[in-house]
XYZ file of C-alpha atoms in Angstrom:
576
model
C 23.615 6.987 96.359
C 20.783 8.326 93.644
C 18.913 11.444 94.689
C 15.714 12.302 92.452
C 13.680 15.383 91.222
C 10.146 15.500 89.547
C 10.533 14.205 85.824
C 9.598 16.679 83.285
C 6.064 15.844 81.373
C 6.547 15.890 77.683
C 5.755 13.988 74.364
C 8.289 12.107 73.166
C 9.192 13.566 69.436
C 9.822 11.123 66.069
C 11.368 12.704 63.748
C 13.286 11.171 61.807
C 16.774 12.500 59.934
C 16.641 15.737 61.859
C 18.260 14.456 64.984
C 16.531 13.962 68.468
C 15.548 17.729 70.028
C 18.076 18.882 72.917
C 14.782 19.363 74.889
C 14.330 15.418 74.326
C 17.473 14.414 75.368
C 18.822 12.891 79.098
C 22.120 14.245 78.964
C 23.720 11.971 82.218
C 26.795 14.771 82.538
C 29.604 12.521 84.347
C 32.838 12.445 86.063
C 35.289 10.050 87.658
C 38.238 10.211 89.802
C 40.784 7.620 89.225
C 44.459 6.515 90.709
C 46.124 7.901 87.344
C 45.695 8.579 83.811
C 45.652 5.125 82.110
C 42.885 3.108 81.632
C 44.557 0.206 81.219
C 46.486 0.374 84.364
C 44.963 2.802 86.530
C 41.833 2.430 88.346
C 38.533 4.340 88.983
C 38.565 5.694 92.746
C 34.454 7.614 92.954
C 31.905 7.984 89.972
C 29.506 10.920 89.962
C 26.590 11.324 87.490
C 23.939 13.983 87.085
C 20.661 13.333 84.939
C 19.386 16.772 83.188
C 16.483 17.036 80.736
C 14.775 19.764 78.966
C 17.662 22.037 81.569
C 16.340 20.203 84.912
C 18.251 18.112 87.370
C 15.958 14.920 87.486
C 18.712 12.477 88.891
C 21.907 12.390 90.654
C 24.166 9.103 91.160
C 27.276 9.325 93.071
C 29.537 6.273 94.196
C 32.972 6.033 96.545
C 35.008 2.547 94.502
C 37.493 0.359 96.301
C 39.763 0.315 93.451
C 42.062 -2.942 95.126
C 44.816 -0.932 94.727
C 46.987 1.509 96.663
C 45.809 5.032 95.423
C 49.110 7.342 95.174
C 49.732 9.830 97.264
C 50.074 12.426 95.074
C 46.111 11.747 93.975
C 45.206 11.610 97.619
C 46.606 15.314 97.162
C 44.441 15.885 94.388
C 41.442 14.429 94.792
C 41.177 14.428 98.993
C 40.120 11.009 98.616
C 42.118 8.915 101.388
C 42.728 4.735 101.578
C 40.964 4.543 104.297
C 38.055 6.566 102.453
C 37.397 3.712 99.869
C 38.694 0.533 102.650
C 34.836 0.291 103.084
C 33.457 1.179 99.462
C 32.164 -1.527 97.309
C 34.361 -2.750 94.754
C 33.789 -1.521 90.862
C 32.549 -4.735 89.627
C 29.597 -3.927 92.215
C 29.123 -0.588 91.645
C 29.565 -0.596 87.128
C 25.903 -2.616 86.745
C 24.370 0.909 89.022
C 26.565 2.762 86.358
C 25.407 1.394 83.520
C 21.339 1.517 84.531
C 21.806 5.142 85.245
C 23.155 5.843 81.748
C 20.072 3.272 80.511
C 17.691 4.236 82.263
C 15.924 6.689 79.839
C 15.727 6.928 75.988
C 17.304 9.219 73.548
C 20.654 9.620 76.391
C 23.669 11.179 75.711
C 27.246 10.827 77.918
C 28.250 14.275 78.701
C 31.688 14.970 80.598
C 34.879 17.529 80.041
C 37.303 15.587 77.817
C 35.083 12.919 77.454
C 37.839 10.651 75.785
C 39.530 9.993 79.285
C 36.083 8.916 81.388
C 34.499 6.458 78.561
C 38.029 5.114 78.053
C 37.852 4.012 81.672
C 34.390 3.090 81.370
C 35.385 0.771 78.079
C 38.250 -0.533 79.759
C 36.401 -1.427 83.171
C 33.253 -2.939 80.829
C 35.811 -5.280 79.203
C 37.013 -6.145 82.563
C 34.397 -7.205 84.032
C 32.726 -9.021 81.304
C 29.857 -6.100 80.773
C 28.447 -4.782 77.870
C 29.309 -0.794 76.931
C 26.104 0.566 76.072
C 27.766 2.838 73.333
C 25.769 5.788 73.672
C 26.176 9.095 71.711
C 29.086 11.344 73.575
C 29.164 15.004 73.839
C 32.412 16.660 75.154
C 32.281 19.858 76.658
C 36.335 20.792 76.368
C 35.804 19.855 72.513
C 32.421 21.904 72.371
C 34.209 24.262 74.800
C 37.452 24.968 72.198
C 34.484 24.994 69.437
C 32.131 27.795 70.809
C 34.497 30.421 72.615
C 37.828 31.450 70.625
C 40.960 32.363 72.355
C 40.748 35.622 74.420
C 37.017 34.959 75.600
C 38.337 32.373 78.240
C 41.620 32.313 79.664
C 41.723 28.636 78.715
C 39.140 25.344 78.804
C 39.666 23.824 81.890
C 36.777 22.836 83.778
C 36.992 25.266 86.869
C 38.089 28.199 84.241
C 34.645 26.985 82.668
C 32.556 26.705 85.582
C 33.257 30.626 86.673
C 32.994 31.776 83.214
C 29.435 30.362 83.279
C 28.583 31.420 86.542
C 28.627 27.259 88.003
C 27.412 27.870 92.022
C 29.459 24.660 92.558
C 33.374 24.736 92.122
C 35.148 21.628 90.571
C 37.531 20.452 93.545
C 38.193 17.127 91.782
C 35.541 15.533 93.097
C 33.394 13.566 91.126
C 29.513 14.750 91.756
C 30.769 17.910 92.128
C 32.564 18.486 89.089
C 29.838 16.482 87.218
C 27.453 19.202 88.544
C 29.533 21.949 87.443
C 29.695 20.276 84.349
C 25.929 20.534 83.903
C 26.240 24.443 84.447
C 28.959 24.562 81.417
C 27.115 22.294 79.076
C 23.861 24.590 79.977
C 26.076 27.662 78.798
C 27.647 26.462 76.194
C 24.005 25.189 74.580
C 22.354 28.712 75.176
C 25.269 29.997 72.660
C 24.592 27.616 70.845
C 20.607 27.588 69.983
C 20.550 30.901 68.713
C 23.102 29.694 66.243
C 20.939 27.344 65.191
C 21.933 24.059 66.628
C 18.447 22.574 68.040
C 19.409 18.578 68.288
C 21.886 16.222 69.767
C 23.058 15.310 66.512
C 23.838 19.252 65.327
C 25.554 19.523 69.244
C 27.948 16.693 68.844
C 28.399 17.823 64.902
C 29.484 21.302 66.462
C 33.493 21.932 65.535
C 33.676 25.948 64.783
C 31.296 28.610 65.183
C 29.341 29.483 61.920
C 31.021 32.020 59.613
C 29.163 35.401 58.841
C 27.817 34.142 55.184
C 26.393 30.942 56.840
C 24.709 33.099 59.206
C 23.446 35.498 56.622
C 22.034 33.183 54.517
C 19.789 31.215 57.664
C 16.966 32.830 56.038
C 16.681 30.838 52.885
C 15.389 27.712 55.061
C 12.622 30.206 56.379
C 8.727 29.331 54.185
C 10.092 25.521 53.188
C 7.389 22.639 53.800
C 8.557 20.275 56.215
C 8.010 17.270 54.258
C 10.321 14.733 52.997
C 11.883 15.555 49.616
C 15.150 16.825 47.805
C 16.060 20.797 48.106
C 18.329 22.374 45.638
C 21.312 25.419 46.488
C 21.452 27.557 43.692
C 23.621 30.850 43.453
C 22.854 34.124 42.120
C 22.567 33.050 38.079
C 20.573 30.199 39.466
C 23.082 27.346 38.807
C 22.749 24.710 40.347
C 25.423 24.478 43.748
C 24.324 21.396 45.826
C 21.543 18.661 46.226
C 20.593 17.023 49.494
C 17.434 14.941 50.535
C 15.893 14.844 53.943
C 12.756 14.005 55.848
C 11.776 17.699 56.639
C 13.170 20.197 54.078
C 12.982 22.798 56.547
C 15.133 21.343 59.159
C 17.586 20.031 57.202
C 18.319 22.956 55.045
C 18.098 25.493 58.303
C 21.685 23.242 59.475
C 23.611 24.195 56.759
C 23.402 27.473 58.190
C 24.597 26.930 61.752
C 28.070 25.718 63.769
C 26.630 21.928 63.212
C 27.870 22.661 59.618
C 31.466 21.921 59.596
C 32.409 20.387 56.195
C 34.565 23.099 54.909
C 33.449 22.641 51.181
C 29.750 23.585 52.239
C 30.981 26.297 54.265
C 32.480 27.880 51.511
C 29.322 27.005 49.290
C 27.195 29.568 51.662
C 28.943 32.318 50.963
C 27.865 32.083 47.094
C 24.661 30.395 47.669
C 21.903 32.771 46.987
C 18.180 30.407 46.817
C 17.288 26.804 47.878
C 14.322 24.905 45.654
C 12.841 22.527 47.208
C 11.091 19.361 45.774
C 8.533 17.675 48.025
C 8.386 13.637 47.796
C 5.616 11.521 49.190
C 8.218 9.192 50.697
C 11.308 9.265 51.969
C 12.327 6.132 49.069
C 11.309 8.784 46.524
C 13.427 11.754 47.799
C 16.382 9.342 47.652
C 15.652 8.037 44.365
C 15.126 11.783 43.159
C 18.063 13.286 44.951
C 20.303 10.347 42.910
C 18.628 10.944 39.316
C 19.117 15.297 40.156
C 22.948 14.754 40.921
C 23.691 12.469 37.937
C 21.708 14.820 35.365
C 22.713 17.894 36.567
C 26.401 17.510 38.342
C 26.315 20.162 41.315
C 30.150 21.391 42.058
C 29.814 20.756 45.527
C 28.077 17.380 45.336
C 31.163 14.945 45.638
C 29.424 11.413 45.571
C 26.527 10.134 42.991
C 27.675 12.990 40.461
C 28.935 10.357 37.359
C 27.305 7.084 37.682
C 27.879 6.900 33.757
C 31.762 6.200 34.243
C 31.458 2.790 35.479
C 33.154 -0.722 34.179
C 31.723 -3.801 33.697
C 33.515 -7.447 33.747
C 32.559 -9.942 31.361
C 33.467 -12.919 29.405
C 33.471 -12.163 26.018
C 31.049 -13.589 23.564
C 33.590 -15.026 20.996
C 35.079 -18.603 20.339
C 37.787 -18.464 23.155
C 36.258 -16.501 25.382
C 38.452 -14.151 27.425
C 37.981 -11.564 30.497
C 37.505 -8.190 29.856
C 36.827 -4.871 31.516
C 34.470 -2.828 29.479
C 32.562 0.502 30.142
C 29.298 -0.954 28.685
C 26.707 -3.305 28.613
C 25.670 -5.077 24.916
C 23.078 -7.532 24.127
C 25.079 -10.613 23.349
C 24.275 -13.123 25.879
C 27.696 -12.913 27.774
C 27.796 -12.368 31.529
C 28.627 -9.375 33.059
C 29.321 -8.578 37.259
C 29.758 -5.268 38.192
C 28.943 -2.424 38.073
C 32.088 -1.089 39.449
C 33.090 2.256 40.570
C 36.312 2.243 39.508
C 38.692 0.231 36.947
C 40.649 -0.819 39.610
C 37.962 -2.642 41.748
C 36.682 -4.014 38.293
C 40.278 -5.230 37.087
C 41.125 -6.979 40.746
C 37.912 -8.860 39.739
C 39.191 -9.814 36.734
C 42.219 -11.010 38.320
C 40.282 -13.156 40.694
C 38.826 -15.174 37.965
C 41.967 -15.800 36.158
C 43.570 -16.910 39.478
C 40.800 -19.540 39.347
C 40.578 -20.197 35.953
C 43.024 -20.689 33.234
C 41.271 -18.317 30.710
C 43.691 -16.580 27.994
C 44.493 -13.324 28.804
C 45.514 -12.238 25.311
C 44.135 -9.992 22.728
C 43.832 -12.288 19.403
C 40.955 -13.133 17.716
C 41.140 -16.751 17.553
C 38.617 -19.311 15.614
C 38.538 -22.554 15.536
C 40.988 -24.138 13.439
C 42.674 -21.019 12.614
C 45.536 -20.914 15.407
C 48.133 -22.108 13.260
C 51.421 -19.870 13.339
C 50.226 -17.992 16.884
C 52.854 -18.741 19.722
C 52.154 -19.577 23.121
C 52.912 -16.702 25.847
C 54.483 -16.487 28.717
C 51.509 -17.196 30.781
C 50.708 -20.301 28.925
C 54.816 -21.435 29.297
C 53.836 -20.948 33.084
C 50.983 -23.229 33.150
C 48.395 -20.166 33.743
C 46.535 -20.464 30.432
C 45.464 -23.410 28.452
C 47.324 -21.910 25.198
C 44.014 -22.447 22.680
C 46.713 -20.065 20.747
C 49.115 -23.084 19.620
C 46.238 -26.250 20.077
C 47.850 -27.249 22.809
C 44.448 -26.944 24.747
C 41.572 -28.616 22.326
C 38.733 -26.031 22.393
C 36.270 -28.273 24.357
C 38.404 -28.320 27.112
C 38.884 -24.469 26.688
C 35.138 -23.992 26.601
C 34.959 -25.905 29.820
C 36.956 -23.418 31.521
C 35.045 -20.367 30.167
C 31.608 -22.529 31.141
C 33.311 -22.455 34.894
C 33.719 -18.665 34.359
C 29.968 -18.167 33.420
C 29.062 -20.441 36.122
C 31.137 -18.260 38.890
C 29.775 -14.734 37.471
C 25.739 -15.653 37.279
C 25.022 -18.341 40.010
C 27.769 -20.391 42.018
C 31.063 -18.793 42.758
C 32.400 -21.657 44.975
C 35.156 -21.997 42.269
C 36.666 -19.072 42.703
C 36.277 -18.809 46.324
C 38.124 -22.253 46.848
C 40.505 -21.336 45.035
C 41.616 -17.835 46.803
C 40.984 -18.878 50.394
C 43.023 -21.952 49.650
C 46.072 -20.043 48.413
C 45.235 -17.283 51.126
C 45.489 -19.789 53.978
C 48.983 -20.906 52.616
C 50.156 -17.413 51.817
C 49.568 -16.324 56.199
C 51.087 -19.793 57.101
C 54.106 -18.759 55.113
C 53.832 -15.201 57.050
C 53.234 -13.431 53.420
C 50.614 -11.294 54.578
C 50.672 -8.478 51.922
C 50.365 -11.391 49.148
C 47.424 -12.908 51.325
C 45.612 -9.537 51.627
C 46.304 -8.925 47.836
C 44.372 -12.259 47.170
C 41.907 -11.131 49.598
C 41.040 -7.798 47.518
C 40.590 -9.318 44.390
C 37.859 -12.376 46.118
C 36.297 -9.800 47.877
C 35.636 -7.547 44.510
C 34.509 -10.212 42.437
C 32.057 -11.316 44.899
C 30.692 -7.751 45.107
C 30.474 -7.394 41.636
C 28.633 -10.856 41.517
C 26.621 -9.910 44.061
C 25.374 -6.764 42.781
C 25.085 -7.643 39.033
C 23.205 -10.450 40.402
C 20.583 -8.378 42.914
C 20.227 -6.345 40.542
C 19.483 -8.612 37.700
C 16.410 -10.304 39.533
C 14.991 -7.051 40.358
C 15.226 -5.950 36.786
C 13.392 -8.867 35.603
C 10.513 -7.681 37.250
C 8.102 -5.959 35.119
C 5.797 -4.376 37.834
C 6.437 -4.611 41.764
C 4.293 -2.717 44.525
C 5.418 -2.550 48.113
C 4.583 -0.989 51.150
C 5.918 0.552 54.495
C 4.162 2.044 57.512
C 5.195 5.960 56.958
C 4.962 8.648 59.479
C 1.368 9.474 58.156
C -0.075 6.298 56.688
C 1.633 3.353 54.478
C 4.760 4.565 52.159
C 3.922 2.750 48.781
C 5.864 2.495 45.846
C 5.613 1.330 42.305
C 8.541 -0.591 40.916
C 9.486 -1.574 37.371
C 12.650 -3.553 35.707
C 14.563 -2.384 38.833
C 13.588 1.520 38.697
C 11.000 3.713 41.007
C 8.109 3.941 38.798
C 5.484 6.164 41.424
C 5.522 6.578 44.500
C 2.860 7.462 47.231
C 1.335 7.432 50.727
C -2.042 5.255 51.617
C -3.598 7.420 54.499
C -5.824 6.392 56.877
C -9.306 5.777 55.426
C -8.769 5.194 51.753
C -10.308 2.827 50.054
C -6.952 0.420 49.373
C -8.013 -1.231 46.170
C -8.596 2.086 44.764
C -5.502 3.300 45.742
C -3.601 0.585 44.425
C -5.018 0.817 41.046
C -4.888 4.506 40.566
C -1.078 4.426 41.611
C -0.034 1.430 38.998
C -2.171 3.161 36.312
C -0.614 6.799 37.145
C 3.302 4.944 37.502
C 6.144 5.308 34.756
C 5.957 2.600 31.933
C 9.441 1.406 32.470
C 11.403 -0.841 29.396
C 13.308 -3.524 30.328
C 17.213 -2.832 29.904
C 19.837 -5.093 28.640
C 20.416 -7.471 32.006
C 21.761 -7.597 34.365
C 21.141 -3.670 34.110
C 18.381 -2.166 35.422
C 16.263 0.508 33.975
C 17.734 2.908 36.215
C 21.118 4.338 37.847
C 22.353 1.598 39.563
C 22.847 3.530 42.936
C 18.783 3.704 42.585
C 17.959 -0.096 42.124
C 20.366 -0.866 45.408
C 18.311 2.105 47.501
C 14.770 0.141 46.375
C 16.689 -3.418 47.078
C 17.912 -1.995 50.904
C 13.792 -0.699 50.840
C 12.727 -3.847 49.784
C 14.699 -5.947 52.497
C 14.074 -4.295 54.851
C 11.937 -6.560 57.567
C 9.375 -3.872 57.552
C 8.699 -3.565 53.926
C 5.088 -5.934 52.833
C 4.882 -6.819 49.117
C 1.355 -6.122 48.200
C 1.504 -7.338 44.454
C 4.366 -8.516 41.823
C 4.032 -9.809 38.521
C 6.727 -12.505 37.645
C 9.452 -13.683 39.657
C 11.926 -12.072 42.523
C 14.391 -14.646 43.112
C 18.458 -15.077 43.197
C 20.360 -18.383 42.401
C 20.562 -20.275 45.658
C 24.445 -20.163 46.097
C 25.081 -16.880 44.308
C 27.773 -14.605 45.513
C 24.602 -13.421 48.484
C 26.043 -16.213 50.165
C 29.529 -15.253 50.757
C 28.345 -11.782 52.857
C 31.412 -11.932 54.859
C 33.453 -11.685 52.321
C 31.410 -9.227 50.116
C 31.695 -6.864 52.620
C 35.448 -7.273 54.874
C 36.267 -5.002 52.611
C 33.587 -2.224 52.042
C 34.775 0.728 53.941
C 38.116 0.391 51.335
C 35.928 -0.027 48.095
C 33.344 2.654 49.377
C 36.840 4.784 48.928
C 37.316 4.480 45.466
C-alpha cells in the first residue's frame, strides 16, 4: 500500500565535494519485521517505509509478506502478526521489486532505520535470493547516530521506543513495521536538529557523525567564517603561524567549516583544533589545480598532521644496471645512463618484491662484482648459480651473449612487453594452489602484481613526460576547466567562461604557463603523485584534448594491459 503527500518544490543543488544538503536528501526511514534474527535463515514477515524530504512526509509504503514459513510463536507475541495474517499476503519475491522502486524512486536517497545493520542485511540477503540487484545506497543509522549525539545520562538507553518519547514521536513503536518506521522519522528529525547547529549540513557530514564535537573544535568554527567558496587548497596554521595541516576542496568555505563540527571524527584533527589558531586559503581556478597545489604544499612544507603526500622524495627505483653484466638493483634515484627504470615505489619493500619478480623470470646475477668481459677469471660461482638460478657470467660458464640476452629480456619486460614475466609467475602460481601451497602462491602473486605497477606507472608516466606542451579541457561548474601541461607537470591552469573569445584564450594561457624542462625519463618534471592526478584528469571520458605537440602514446602490450593484476592488490600497496 503507498500513501502520498504534495512533493516539496526545490532546485536540485551540485555541489560537488561538500556532500549533498540534508534539505536535498529523500531519507526512505525503514523497518521490517521478520521470523528471527538471521538473515540467512530467518525471513521477512511486513516491510514499512516512510519517504521524508526537506522534514516532510511525501510517501509512505507498507507491505504484509508471506514469508513460506511457520512464523514462531514467540514473534507472533512480539510483533501481533498471526499465520493466518500473512496466509493471504503476497510472497517477498513479489513484494522486493515495490521495495526496491520506493528506495529508487528519487535521487540523492539515503536508507534510514534504527540499527540499520540488521534491516539491509535482510534486504542483501533477500536481493541475493531472489536474483535482484541491491541498489547500495548511502545508510544512516539512527542507534549509531543515536549513541553519537546524546551521552549516557541524557537517555536512559537507545532503543527505539526510549527514542521515540525522548523526541516527543506521536506514534509509539509496537513492533510494527510502518509504525516504527514513522517513529523513526520523528528520531532522525531530532537527532538532525542537534545536529545542524553543530554544524553538520549534508548527508555525507550525518553519516560521518561518531562523537559530538569537542569544545576547541567548536571554538574555533569561526575561522571558516569570510573564506571564498571557490575551489582551492586552505592552510591550518597555529599561533606562531606554522604550518599544521593542508587540505583541498571545491568550496574552501564548506570544507574548512567541517573540521569544526561532530562530522569531524579523525582523532588526529581533533586534537589539531585545539592548537589551530588561522586557516589561509589559496583559491585555484580548477579543481586539477587545487590538487596539484595541495600535493606540491605538503611535499615542500611537511605539515605534522598531514600523514600522506608529506615525503615523495624517499622513493626507490628498480633498474637494470648500465654495466657489462647487467644486474637488478633498487636505487633511490634516477641517472642519465640509458638503463630502464619501473617504479616509482613507495616503499623498498614493494620495489624489492619487484625485483624479485624479474629474477624469478630471468636468470640475471644477483651479485655485487664488477665484472668485464674477459676479466672473470678466479671469481667462483654462488650458490644461486650451483642452483641453476643464474647464468654464472662470474666463472664463463654463461658466454656473455647469452647473458646479454637475458638482461635484453629484462629491458624488454620493464619498458614495453612484460609477457615474460607474467608467464612465468602465473605458471608457477597455478602449480603452487594445485599443490594447496597457498601462502607460496600469494607470495608469487605480490611480487607480479608490484612489478606490473611499477611498469605501469614508470611507463604512464614516461609518455606523458615526453610531452613538451599539452592543453586539455573539461566542462567546469562555470565554463570549461583548462589546463596547460608540460613533460608530465601542471604548467597553468584556468577556466574558459562563457563568451570568450577561445583562440584568445588559448594563446594567452600557453604564453602565461610555466616553461617546464624535460627530466631524466621516465621521470616527470614533477612529484610523481602530480603526473598520476593529470593522467586520472586526462582519462577521464570527459576530458577533450584541444592541442598537443608531439606524441601521447604507451607500448601496445605494456604492463596497461595486465589491469587485473596491477591492481588485485592495491588496497595492500596503498598501505605501505
Amino acid at each position: 500500500m503507498v500513501r502520498r503527500s504534495a512533493t516539496p518544490t526545490g532546485d536540485q543543488l551540485d555541489i560537488g565535494d561538500i556532500g549533498t544538503p540534508l534539505g536535498a536528501v529523500s531519507f526512505v526511514v525503514l523497518d521490517l519485521e521478520t521470523t528471527g534474527t538471521s538473515a540467512t535463515n530467518s525471513r521477512i514477515t511486513e516491510i514499512g517505509a516512510v519517504r521524508v524530504r526537506g522534514g516532510r512526509v511525501e510517501e509512505e509504503f507498507t507491505a504484509l509478506v508471506d514469508p513460506g514459513v511457520v512464523i514462531p510463536a514467540e514473534i507472533t507475541l512480539l510483533t501481533g502478526i498471526t499465520q493466518s495474517m500473512v496466509a493471504t499476503a503476497p510472497p517477498l519475491e513479489e513484494v522486493l521489486p515495490r521495495v526496491l522502486a520506493f528506495l529508487t524512486a528519487r535521487e540523492h536517497t539515503a536508507l534510514v532505520a534504527h540499527n540499520a545493520p540488521f534491516d539491509v542485511g535482510f534486504l542483501k540477503a533477500a536481493c541475493e535470493r531472489h536474483g535482484a540487484v541491491w541498489p547500495d545506497p548511502p545508510v544512516v543509522d539512527t542507534l549509531r547516530l543515536a549513541r553519537a549525539v546524546l551521552p549516557h545520562g541524557q537517555t536512559r538507553n537507545h532503543r527505539l521506543g526510549t527514542l521515540a518519547a525522548f523526541f516527543g514521536s506521536p506514534v509509539t513503536p509496537n513492533h510494527r513495521a510502518l509504525d516504527d518506521a514513522r517513529a523513526t522519522v520523528t528520531v532522525l528529525t531530532g537527532l538532525i536538529d542537534r545536529l545542524t547547529p553543530l554544524g553538520v549540513g549534508s548527508l555525507e557530514e550525518l553519516r560521518a557523525v561518531t562523537k559530538p564535537p569537542t569544545k576547541a573544535q567548536r571554538a574555533k568554527r569561526h575561522l571558516a567564517e569570510g573564506l571564498p567558496e571557490r575551489p582551492g587548497v586552505y592552510v591550518f596554521t597555529d599561533a606562531r603561524g606554522a604550518d599544521l595541516y593542508v587540505g583541498k576542496s571545491n568550496n574552501l568555505r564548506r570544507r574548512v567549516a567541517s573540521y569544526f563540527t561532530a562530522a569531524e571524527n579523525r582523532q588526529r584533527i581533533r586534537e589539531m583544533a585545539g592548537v589551530v589558531a588561522g586557516v589561509t586559503p589559496i583559491v585555484c581556478a580548477t579543481d586539477l589545480e587545487a590538487s596539484v597545489r595541495e600535493l606540491r604544499i605538503i611535499a615542500e612544507r611537511k605539515p605534522p598532521y598531514n600523514r600522506r603526500s608529506r615525503n615523495p622524495e624517499r622513493v626507490r627505483w628498480v633498474t637494470l644496471t648500465a654495466e657489462a653484466y647487467p644486474r637488478l638493483s633498487v636505487v633511490t634515484t634516477v641517472k642519465a645512463d640509458g638503463a630502464p627504470y619501473i617504479g616509482p615505489y613507495a616503499s623498498a619493500n614493494e620495489a624489492e618484491r619487484a625485483r624479485e619478480a624479474l629474477l624469478h623470470a630471468l636468470p640475471l646475477r644477483q651479485c655485487a662484482h664488477r665484472l668485464t668481459p674477459g676479466g672473470t677469471d678466479g671469481v667462483a660461482p654462488c650458490v644461486l648459480a650451483q642452483m641453476g638460478r643464474c647464468g654464472a657470467p662470474c666463472d664463463g660458464t654463461e658466454p656473455l651473449d647469452a647473458y646479454l640476452e637475458h638482461a635484453a629480456a629484462a629491458r624488454t619486460a620493464m619498458t614495453g612487453d612484460p609477457d615474460a614475466v607474467v608467464a612465468a609467475h602465473t605458471d608457477r602460481i597455478a602449480e603452487l594452489s594445485a599443490a594447496l601451497r597457498y601462502e607460496e602462491a600469494a607470495a608469487l602473486r605480490d611480487r607480479l602484481a608490484a612489478f606490473l605497477r611499477g611498469a605501469r606507472r614508470a611507463q604512464r608516466m614516461a609518455a606523458l613526460a615526453a610531452v613538451p606542451h599539452l592543453v586539455a579541457t573539461r566542462r567546469g561548474p562555470t565554463g570549461w576547466d583548462t589546463c596547460v601541461v608540460r613533460h608530465g607537470r601542471l604548467a597553468a591552469s584556468a577556466v574558459l567562461e562563457p563568451g570568450t573569445d577561445p583562440a584568445a584564450f588559448l594563446r594567452a594561457l600557453a604564453a602565461t604557463a610555466e616553461t617546464v624542462e624535460p627530466a631524466v625519463a621516465p621521470q616527470s618534471a614533477a612529484l610523481p603523485g602530480e603526473t598520476e592526478l593529470i593522467l586520472a584528469w586526462l582519462e577521464d571520458p570527459a576530458t577533450r584534448l584541444v592541442e598537443i605537440d608531439g606524441e601521447w602514446t604507451c607500448p601496445l602490450r605494456a604492463a596497461e594491459a595486465h589491469p587485473e593484476m596491477t591492481h588485485w592488490a592495491h588496497g595492500r600497496a596503498t598501505a605501505q
